[in-house]
XYZ file of C-alpha atoms in Angstrom:
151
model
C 7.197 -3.199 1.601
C 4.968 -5.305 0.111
C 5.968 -7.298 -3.516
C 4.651 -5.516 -6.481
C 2.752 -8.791 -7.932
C 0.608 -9.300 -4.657
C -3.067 -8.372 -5.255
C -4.512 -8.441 -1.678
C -8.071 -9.190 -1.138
C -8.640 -10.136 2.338
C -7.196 -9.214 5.537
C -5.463 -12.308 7.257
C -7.118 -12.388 10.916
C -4.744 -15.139 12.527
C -1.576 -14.486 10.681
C 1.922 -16.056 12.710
C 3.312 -11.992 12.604
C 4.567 -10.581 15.633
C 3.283 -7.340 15.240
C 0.616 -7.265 12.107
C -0.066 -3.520 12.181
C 3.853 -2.691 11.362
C 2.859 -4.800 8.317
C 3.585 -2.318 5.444
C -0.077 -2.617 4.273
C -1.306 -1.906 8.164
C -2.194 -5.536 8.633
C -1.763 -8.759 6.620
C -3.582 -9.863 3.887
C -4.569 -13.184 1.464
C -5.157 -12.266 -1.841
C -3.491 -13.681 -5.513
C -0.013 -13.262 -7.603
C 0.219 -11.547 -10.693
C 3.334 -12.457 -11.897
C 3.857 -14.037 -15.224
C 2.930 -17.119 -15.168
C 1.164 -17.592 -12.106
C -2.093 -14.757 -12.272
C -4.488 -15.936 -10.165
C -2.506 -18.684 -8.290
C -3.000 -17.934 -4.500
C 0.119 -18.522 -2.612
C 0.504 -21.183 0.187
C -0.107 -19.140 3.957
C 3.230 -19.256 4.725
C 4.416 -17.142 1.382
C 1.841 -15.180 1.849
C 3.437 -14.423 5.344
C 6.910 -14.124 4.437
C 6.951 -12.920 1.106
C 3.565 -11.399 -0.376
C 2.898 -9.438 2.655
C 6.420 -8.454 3.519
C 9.150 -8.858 0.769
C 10.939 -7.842 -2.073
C 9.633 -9.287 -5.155
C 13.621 -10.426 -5.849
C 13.316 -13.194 -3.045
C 10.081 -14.838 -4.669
C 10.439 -18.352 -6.955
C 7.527 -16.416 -8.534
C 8.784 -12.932 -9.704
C 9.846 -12.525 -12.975
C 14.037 -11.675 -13.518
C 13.239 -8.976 -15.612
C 10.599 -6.629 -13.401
C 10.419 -2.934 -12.883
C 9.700 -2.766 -8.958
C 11.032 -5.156 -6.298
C 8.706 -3.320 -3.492
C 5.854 -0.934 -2.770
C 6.057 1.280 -0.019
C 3.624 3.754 1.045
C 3.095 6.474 3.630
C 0.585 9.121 4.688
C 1.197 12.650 3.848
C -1.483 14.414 5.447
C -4.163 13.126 8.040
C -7.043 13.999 9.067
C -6.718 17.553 10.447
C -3.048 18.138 9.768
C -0.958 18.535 7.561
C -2.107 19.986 3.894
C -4.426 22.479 4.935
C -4.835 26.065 4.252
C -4.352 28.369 7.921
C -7.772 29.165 8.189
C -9.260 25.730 7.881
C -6.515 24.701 10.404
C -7.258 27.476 13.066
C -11.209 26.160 12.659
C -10.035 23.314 13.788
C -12.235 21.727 10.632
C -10.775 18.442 9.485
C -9.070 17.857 6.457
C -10.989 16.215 3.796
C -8.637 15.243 1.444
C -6.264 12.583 2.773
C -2.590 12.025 0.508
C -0.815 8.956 0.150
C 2.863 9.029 -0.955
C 3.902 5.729 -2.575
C 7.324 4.198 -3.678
C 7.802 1.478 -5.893
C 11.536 0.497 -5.697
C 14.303 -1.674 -7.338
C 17.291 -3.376 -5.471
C 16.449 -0.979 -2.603
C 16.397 2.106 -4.841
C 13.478 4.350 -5.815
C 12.652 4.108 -9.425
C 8.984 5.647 -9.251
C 7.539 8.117 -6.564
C 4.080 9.523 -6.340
C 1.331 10.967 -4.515
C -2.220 9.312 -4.477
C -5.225 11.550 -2.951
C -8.249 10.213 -1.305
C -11.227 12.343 -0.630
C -12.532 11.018 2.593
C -16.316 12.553 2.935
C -16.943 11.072 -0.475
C -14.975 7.516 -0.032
C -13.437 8.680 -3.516
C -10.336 8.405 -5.335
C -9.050 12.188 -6.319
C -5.962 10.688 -7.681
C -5.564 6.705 -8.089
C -2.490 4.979 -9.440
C -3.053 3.774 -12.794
C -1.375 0.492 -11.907
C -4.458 -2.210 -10.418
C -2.086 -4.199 -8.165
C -0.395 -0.148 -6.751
C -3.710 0.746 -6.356
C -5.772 -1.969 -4.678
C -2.453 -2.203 -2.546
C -2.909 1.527 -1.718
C -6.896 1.098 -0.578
C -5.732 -1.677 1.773
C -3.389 0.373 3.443
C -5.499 3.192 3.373
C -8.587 1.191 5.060
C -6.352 -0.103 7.544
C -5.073 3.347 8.453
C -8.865 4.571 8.590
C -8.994 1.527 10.562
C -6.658 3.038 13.118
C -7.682 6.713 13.472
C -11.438 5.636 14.191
């Protein structure tokens, strides 16, 4: 789960995690807070590792008290060739071309908002973005490190 106020913009090559593509964004990134009070500031390397990357938003100095989401979690729905597809496109054996994300955004450990993002992957186009910047640039990180994964 990453924290709702990260904004990643750069994967983190030498990052101290164990295993960086269990990181819930597929690998660890740098990037900038958006929290009240401290847009733009870009956290230290070692909040970056154990907070912006990894934690709830209710164990960061920087979070505001009053917030909607704690934590963004997302997941693929269908892949490349699986799941989502009509029978005959799946007996051709043809891959899927539209890829779905499913994302959570909790609060103290609770869903408060669910959703389903879709990514059309011959045209490198958003079907369906979230109309939240920091969900969705969260959403084409772990998306390009999924990509990154299947290639």
């Amino acid at each position: 789960m990453a924290c709702p106020y990260f904004m990643p913009v750069a994967k983190i090559e030498n990052g101290n995690w164990p295993h960086p593509a269990r990181l819930p964004l597929g690998c660890g990134w740098s990037g900038h807070c958006t929290a009240p009070g401290h847009e733009g500031q870009s956290p230290s390397q070692d909040i970056l590792e154990a907070f912006c990357n990894l934690g709830y938003a209710s164990t960061c100095t920087w979070a505001p008290a009053q917030r909607l989401w704690d934590a963004v979690r997302f997941a693929v729905n269908s892949p490349p060739g699986q799941e989502g597809q009509r029978k005959s496109v799946r007996e051709s054996n043809e891959p899927s071309r539209i890829l779905r994300l499913s994302y959570i955004c909790e609060r103290d450990h609770r869903p408060i908002e669910h959703g389903e993002l879709e990514f059309d992957i011959p045209t490198g186009s958003w079907l369906k973005p979230h109309n939240d910047a920091r969900i969705q640039k969260m959403a084409e990180c772990f998306l390009e490190s999924y990509l990154r994964k299947k290639a």
